[in-house]
mmCIF file of C-alpha atoms in Angstrom:
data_model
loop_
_atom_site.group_PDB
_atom_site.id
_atom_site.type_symbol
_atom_site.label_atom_id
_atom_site.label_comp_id
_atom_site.label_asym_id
_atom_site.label_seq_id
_atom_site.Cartn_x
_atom_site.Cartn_y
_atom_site.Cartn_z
ATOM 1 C CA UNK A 13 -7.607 6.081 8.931
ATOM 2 C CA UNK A 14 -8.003 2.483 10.261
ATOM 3 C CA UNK A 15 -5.918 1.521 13.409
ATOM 4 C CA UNK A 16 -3.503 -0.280 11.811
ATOM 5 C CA UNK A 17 -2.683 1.986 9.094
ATOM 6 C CA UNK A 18 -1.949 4.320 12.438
ATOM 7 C CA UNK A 19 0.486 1.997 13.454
ATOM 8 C CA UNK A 20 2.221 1.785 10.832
ATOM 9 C CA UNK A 21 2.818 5.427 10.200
ATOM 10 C CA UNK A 22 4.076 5.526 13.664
ATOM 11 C CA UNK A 23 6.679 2.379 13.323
ATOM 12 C CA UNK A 24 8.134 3.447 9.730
ATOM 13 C CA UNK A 25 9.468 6.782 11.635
ATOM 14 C CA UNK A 26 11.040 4.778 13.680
ATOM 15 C CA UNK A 27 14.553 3.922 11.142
ATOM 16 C CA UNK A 28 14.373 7.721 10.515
ATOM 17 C CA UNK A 29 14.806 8.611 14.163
ATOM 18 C CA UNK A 30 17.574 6.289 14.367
ATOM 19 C CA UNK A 31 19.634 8.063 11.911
ATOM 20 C CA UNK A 32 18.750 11.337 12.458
ATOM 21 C CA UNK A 33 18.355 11.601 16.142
ATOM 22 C CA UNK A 34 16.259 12.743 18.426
ATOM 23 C CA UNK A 35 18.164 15.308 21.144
ATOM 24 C CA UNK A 36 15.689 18.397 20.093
ATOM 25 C CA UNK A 37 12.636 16.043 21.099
ATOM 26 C CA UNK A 38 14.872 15.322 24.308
ATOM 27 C CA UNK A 39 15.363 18.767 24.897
ATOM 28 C CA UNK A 40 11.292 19.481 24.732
ATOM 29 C CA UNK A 41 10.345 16.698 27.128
ATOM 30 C CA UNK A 42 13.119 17.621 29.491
ATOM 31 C CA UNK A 43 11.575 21.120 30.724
ATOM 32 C CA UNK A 44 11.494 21.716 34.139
ATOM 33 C CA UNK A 45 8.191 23.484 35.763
ATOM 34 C CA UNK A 46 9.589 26.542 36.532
ATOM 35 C CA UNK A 47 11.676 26.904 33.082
ATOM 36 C CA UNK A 48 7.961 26.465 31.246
ATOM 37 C CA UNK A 49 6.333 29.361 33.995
ATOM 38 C CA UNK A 50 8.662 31.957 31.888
ATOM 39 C CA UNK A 51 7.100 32.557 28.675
ATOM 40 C CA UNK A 52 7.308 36.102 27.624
ATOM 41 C CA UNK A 53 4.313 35.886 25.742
ATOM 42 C CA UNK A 54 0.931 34.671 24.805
ATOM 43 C CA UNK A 55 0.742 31.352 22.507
ATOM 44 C CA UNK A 56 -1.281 33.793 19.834
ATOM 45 C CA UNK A 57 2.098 36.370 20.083
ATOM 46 C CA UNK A 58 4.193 33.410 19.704
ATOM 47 C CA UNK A 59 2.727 32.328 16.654
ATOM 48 C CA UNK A 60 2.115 35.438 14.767
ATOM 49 C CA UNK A 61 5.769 36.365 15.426
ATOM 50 C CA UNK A 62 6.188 33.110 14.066
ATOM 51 C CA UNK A 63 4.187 34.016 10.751
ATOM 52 C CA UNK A 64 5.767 37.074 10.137
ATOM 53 C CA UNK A 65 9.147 36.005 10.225
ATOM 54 C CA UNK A 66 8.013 33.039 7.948
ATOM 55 C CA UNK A 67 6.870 35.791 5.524
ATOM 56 C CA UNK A 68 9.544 37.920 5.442
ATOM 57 C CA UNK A 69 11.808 34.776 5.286
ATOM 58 C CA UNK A 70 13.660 35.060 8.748
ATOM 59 C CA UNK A 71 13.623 30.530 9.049
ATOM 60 C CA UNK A 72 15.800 30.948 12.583
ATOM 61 C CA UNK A 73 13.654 33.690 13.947
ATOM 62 C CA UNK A 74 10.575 31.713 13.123
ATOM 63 C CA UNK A 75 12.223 28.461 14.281
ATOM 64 C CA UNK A 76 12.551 30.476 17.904
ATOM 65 C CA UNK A 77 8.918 31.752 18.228
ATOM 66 C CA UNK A 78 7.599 27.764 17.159
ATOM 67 C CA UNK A 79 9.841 26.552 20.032
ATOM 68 C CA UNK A 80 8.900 29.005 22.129
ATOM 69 C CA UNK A 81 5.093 27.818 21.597
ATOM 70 C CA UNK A 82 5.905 23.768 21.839
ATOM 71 C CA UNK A 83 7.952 24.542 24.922
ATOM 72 C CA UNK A 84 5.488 26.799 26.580
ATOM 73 C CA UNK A 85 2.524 25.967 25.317
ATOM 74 C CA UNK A 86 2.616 22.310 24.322
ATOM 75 C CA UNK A 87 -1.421 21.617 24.693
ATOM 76 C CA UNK A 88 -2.686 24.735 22.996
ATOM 77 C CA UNK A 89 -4.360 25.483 20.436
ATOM 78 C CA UNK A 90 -1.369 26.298 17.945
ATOM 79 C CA UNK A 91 0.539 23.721 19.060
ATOM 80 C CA UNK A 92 -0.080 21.457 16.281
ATOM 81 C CA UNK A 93 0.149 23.685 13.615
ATOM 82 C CA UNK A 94 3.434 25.323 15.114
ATOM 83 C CA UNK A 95 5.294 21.754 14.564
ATOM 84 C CA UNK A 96 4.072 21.998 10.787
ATOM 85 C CA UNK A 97 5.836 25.349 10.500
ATOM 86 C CA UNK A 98 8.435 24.050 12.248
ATOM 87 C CA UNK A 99 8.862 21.722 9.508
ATOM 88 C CA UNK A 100 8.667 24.174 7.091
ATOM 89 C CA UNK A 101 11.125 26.878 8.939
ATOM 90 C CA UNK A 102 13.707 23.709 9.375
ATOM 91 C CA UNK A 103 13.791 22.984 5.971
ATOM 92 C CA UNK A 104 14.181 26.057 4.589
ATOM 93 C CA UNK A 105 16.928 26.605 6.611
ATOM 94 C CA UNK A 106 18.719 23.797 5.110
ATOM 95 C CA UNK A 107 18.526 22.194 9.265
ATOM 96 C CA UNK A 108 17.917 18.173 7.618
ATOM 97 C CA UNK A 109 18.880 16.666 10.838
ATOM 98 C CA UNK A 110 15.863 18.789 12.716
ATOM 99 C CA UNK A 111 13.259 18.210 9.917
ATOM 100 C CA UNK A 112 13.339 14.263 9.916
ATOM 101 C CA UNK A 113 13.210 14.305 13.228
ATOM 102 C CA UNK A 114 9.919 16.363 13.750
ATOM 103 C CA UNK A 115 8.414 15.035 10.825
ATOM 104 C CA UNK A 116 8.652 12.151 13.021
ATOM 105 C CA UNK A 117 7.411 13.494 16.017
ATOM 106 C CA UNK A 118 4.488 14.747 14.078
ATOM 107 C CA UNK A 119 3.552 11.442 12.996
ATOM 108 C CA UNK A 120 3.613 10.556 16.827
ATOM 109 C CA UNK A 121 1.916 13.247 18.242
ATOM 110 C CA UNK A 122 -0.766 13.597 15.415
ATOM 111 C CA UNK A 123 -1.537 10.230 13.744
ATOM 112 C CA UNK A 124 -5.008 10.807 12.567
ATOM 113 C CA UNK A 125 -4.046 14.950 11.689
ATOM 114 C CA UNK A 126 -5.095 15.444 8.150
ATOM 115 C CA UNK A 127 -1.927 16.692 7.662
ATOM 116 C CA UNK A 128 0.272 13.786 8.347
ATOM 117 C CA UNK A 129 0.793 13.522 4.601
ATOM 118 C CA UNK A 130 2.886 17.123 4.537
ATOM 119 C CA UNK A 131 5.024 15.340 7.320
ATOM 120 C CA UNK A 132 5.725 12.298 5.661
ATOM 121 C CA UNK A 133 6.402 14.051 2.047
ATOM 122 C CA UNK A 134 8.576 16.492 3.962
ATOM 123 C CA UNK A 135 10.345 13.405 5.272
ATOM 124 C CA UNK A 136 10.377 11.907 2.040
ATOM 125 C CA UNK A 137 12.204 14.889 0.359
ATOM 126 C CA UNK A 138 14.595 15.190 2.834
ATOM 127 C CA UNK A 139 15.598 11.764 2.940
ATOM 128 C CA UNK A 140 15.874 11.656 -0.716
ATOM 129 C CA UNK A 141 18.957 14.368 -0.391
ATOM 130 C CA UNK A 142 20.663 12.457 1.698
ATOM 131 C CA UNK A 143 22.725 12.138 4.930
ATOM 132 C CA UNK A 144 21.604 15.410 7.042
ATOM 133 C CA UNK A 145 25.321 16.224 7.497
ATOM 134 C CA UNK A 146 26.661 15.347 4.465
ATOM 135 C CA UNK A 147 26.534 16.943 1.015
ATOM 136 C CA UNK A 148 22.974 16.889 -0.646
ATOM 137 C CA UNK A 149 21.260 16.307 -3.558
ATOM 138 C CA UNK A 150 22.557 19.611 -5.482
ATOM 139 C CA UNK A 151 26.001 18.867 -5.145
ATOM 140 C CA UNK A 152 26.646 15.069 -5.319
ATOM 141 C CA UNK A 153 25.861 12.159 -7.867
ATOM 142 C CA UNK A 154 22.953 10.182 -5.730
ATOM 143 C CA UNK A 155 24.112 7.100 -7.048
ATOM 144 C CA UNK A 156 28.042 6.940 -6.425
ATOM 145 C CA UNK A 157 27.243 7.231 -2.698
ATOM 146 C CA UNK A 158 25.273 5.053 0.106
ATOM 147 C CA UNK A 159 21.665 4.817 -0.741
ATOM 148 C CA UNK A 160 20.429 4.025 3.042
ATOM 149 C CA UNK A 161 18.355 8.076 2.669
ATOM 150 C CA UNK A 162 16.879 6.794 -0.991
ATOM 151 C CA UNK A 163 15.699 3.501 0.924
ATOM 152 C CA UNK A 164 14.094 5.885 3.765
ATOM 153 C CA UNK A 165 12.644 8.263 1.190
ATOM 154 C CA UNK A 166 11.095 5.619 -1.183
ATOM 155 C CA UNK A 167 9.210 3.991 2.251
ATOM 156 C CA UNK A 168 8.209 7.746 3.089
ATOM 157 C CA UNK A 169 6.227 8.241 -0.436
ATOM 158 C CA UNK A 170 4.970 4.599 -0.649
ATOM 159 C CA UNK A 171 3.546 5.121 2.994
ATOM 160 C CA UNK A 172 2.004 8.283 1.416
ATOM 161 C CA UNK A 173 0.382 6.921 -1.402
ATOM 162 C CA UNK A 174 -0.564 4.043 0.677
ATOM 163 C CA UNK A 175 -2.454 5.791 3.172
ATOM 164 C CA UNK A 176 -3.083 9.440 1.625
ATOM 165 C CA UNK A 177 -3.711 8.369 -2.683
ATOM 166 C CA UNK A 178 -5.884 11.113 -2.671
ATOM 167 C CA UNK A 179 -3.195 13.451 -1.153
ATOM 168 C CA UNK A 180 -2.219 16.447 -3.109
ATOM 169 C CA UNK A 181 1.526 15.420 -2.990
ATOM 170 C CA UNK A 182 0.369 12.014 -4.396
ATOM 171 C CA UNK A 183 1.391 12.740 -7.628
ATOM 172 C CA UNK A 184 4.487 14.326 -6.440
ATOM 173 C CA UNK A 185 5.819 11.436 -3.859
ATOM 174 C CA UNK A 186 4.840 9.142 -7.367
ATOM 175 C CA UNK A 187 7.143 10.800 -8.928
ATOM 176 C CA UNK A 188 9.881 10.562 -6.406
ATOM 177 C CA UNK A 189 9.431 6.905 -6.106
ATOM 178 C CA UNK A 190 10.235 6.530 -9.648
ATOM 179 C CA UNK A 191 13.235 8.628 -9.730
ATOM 180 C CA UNK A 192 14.410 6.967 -7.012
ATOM 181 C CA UNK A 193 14.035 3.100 -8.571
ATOM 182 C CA UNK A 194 15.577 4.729 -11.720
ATOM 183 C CA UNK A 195 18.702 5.852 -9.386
ATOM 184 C CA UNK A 196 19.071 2.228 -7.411
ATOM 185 C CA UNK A 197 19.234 0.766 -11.731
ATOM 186 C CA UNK A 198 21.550 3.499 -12.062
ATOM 187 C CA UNK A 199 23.687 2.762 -9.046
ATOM 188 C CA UNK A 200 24.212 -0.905 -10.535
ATOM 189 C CA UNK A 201 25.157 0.377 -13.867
ATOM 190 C CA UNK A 202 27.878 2.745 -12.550
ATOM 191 C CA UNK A 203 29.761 -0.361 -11.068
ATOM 192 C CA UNK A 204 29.105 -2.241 -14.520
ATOM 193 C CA UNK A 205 30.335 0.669 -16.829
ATOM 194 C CA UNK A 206 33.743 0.222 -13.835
ATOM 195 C CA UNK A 207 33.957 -3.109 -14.449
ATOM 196 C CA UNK A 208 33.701 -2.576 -18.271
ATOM 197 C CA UNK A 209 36.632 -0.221 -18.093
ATOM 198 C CA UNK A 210 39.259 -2.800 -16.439
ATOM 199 C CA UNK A 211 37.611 -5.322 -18.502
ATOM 200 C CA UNK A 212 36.610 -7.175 -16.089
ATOM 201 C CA UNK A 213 33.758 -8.017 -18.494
ATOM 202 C CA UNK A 214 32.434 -11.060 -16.338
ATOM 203 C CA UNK A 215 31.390 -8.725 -13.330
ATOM 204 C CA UNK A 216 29.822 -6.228 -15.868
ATOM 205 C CA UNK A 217 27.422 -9.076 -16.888
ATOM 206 C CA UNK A 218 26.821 -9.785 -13.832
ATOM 207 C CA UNK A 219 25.510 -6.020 -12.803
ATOM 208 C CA UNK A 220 23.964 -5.544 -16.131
ATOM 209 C CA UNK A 221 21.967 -8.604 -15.232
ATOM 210 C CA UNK A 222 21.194 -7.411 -11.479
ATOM 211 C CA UNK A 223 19.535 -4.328 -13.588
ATOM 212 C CA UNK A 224 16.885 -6.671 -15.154
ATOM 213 C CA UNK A 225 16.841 -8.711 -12.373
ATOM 214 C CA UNK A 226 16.007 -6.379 -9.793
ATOM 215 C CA UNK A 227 14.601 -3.042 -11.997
ATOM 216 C CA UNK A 228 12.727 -4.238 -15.285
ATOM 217 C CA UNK A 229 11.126 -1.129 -15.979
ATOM 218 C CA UNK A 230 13.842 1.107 -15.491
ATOM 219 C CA UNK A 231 15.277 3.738 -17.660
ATOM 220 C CA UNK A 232 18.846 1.770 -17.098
ATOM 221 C CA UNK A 233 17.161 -1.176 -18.922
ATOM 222 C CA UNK A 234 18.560 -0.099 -22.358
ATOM 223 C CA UNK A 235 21.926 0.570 -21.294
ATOM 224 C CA UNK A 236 21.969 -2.847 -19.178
ATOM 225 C CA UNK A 237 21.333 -4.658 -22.368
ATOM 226 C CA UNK A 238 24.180 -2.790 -24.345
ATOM 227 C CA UNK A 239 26.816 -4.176 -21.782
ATOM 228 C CA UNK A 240 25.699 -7.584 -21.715
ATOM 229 C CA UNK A 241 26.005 -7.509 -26.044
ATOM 230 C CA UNK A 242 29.401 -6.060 -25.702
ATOM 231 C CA UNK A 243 30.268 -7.924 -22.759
ATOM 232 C CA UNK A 244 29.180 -11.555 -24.032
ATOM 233 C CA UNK A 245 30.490 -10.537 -27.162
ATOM 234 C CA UNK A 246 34.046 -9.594 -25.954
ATOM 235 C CA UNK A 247 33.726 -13.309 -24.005
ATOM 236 C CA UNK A 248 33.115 -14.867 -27.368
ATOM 237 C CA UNK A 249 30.210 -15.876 -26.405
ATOM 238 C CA UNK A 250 28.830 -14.947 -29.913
ATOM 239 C CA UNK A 251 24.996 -16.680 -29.729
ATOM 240 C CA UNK A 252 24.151 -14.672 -26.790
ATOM 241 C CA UNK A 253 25.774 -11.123 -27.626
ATOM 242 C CA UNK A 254 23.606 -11.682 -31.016
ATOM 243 C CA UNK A 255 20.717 -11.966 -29.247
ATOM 244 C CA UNK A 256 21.027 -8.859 -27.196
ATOM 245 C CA UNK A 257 22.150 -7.036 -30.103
ATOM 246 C CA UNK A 258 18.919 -8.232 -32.151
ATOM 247 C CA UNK A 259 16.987 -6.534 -29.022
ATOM 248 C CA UNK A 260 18.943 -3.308 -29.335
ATOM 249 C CA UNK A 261 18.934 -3.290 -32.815
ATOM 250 C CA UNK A 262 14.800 -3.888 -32.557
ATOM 251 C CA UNK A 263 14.335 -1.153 -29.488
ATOM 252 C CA UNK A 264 17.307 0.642 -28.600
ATOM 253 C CA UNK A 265 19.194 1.356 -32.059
ATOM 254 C CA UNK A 266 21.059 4.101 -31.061
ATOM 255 C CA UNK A 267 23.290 1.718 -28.799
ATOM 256 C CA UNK A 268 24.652 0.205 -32.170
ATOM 257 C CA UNK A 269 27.227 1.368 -34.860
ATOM 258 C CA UNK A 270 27.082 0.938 -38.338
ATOM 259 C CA UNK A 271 28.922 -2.268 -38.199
ATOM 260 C CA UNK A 272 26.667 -3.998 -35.464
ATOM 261 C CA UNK A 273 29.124 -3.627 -32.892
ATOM 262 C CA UNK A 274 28.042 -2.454 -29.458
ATOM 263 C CA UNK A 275 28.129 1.328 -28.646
ATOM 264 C CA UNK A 276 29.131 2.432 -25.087
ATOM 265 C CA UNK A 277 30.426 5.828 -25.658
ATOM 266 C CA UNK A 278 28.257 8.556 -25.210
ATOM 267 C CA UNK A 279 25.054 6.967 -24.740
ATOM 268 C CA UNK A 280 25.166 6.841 -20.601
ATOM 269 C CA UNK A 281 24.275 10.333 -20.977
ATOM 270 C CA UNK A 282 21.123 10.403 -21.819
ATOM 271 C CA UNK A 283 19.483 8.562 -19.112
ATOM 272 C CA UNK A 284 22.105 9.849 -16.698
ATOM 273 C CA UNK A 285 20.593 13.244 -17.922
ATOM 274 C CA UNK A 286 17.339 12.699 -16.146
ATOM 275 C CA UNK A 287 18.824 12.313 -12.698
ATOM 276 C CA UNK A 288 17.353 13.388 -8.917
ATOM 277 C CA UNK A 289 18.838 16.449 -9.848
ATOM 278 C CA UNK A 290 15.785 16.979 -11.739
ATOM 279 C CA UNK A 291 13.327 15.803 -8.475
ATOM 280 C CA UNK A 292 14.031 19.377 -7.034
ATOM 281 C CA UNK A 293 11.545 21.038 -9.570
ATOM 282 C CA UNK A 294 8.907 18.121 -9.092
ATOM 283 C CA UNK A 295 7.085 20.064 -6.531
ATOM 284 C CA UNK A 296 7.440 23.777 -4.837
ATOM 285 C CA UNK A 297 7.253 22.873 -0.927
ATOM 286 C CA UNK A 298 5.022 24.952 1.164
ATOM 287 C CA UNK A 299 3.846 25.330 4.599
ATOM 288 C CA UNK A 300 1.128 23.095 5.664
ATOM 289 C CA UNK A 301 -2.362 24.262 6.933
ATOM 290 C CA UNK A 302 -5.597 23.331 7.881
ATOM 291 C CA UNK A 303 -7.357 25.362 5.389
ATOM 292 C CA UNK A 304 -4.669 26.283 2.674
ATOM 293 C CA UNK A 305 -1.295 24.842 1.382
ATOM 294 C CA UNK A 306 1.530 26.962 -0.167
ATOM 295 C CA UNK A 307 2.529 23.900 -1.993
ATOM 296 C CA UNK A 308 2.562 23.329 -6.288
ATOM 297 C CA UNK A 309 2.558 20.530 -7.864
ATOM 298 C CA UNK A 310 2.971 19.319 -11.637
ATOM 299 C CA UNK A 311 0.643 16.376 -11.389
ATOM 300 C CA UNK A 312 -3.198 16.246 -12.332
ATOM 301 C CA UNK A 313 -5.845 14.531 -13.824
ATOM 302 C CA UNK A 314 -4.833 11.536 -15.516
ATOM 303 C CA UNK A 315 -1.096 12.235 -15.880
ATOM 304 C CA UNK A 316 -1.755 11.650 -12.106
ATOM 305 C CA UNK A 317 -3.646 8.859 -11.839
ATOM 306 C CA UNK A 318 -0.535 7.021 -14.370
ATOM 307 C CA UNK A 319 2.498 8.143 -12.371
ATOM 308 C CA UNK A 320 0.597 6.890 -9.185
ATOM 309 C CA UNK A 321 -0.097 3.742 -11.062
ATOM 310 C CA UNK A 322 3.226 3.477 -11.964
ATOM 311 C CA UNK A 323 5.402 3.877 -8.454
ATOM 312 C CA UNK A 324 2.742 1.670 -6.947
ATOM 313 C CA UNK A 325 3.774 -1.224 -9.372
ATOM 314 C CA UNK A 326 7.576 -0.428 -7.848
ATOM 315 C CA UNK A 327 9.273 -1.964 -5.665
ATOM 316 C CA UNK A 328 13.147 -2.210 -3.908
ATOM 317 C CA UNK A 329 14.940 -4.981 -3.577
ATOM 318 C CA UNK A 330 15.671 -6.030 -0.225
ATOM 319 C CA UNK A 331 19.492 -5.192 0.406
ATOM 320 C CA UNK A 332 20.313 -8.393 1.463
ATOM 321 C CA UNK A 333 19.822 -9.539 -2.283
ATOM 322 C CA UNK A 334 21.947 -7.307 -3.599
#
C-alpha cells in the first residue's frame, strides 16, 4: 500500500474515535512496570485460552485472555493477531463501543497488516447499526433516526474498496454502501410521505425533489416521482403532475389507479421491504487470520465485479447540502 493510502486509513479512524471513545486504549497505555511484571502466564497460554473460549463461544472469557496478552505482552508475537480476535470477541458480545474503537487502533498499530480490511469492514458493520449505546439495527427503523453511524459506515466500506478491491469483503462492504445510499433516499422520503399527510404538499415536493437531486439511482426514485405527480397535481399545477404521471405510467405503473390518479397507499412497502434489516444476512462475520478467515460471503464472480461497480459510482451528499 502506497504511503498515502496509509495515511489515510489512519485519519478516517479518527471521527470514529471521537464518537466512540477511546478509555480502553487509555487504559492499555497507562500500565505501570510493575502491574505488566504480573502475568500469570505465557503469551502462547494466553492465546490458546483465548481460542478455546472463542470456540466454545465464551466472548468475555476470550475478551480477558486477549487483554491479558496486549497488556502483558504488547510486542509479541500474538500480539497482532490477539487485537483481531479482540475484534471478533467484542462484537460478538454485542460490546459496539469497544469494537470501533480497536478497529481503530488496529488501523494505527498495523497500517500495512494484510488484514486491515477485516478491521475496517468490522468498523463498517458496526457503524452501520448505529450509536454503540443506543438501540441497533434489529430493533429500530435506520432511517427515522440520526444517520451520523450510516455516514461513518459508508466511509468505512468506500475506504475498503478503495484500498482493498480485491478484498474478500469487497463484495460485501459493496453491498453495504448501497443499502446504505438506498436508506439516506429513504430517510428523505419518510419526511415527504409526513409532509404529504398534513398536506403540506409544497414541502413534499420539495423532499421528493432532494431524492433525485441528491440519490438518482435509488430504489426511492419511483416513489419520489409518485409524490411530486400527486403533489403538483393537488397544487393544480396540472402540466407538470402530467408529466410525472406520463413517467410513472411509462416505468412505474403500479403507482397509478385506473383513473390516472396518483397512488400512495400501499406502495411504500415494497421498497421499504428491502431495508438494512436485510444487510445482516449480507455476510457471516468471522475471525480474521493470517492464513484462514471464518468469514462467508454472497458475492462472486461477476455479480461481484457489478455490485463493486455499482457502490463505487455512489456517493453522499455532504450534510451541509441537505
Amino acid at each position: 500500500m502506497k504511503t498515502t493510502h496509509k495515511n489515510l486509513l489512519v485519519a478516517m479512524t479518527v471521527s470514529t474515535l471521537a464518537i466512540s471513545g477511546c478509555t480502553s486504549i487509555g487504559k492499555m497505555l497507562d500500565k505501570k512496570p510493575e502491574t505488566i511484571a504480573t502475568a500469570e502466564k505465557s503469551d502462547a497460554a494466553y492465546y490458546q485460552e483465548a481460542t478455546t473460549a472463542l470456540d466454545k463461544g465464551y466472548n468475555r472469557e476470550a475478551i480477558d485472555a486477549l487483554n491479558n496478552i496486549r497488556t502483558f505482552y504488547p510486542t509479541g508475537r500474538y500480539a497482532e493477531q490477539a487485537l483481531l480476535d479482540l475484534i471478533y470477541a467484542q462484537y460478538q458480545a454485542n460490546d459496539f463501543e469497544a469494537v470501533t474503537a480497536s478497529t481503530a487502533e488496529f488501523i494505527r498499530l498495523y497500517p500495512t497488516s494484510q488484514s486491515v480490511d477485516y478491521a475496517l469492514y468490522v468498523q463498517g458493520v458496526t457503524n452501520m447499526g448505529g450509536a454503540p449505546k443506543a438501540s441497533r439495527l434489529f430493533n429500530l427503523d435506520q432511517a427515522q433516526r440520526d444517520t451520523t453511524y450510516l455516514r461513518l459506515a459508508f466511509q468505512d466500506f468506500q475506504n475498503l474498496l478503495n484500498n482493498y478491491p480485491n478484498s474478500v469483503y469487497a463484495g460485501d462492504a459493496a453491498q453495504r454502501m448501497i443499502a446504505i445510499y438506498n436508506e439516506f433516499a429513504e430517510n428523505e422520503l419518510v419526511a415527504a410521505r409526513w409532509y404529504v399527510k398534513r398536506d403540506a404538499l409544497v414541502a413534499a415536493a420539495n423532499r421528493a425533489k432532494w431524492v433525485f437531486q441528491y440519490y438518482p439511482t435509488s430504489t426511492g426514485v419511483p416513489e419520489a416521482i409518485a409524490i411530486l405527480a400527486y403533489a403538483n397535481d393537488n397544487l393544480g399545477l396540472t402540466e407538470t403532475a402530467n408529466q410525472y404521471k406520463t413517467l410513472l405510467k411509462i416505468n412505474y405503473p403500479e403507482y397509478l389507479n385506473q383513473d390516472g390518479s396518483v397512488r400512495l397507499s400501499d406502495t411504500q412497502a415494497k421498497t421499504r421491504g428491502q431495508k438494512l434489516l436485510s444487510a445482516v444476512s449480507f455476510g457471516k462475520l468471522g475471525r480474521a487470520n493470517n492464513k484462514t478467515d471464518g468469514y462467508q460471503g454472497q458475492y462472486n464472480g461477476q455479480t461481484r465485479t457489478q455490485v463493486i461497480e455499482q457502490a463505487n459510482s455512489l456517493t453522499l451528499p455532504n450534510r451541509n447540502n441537505q
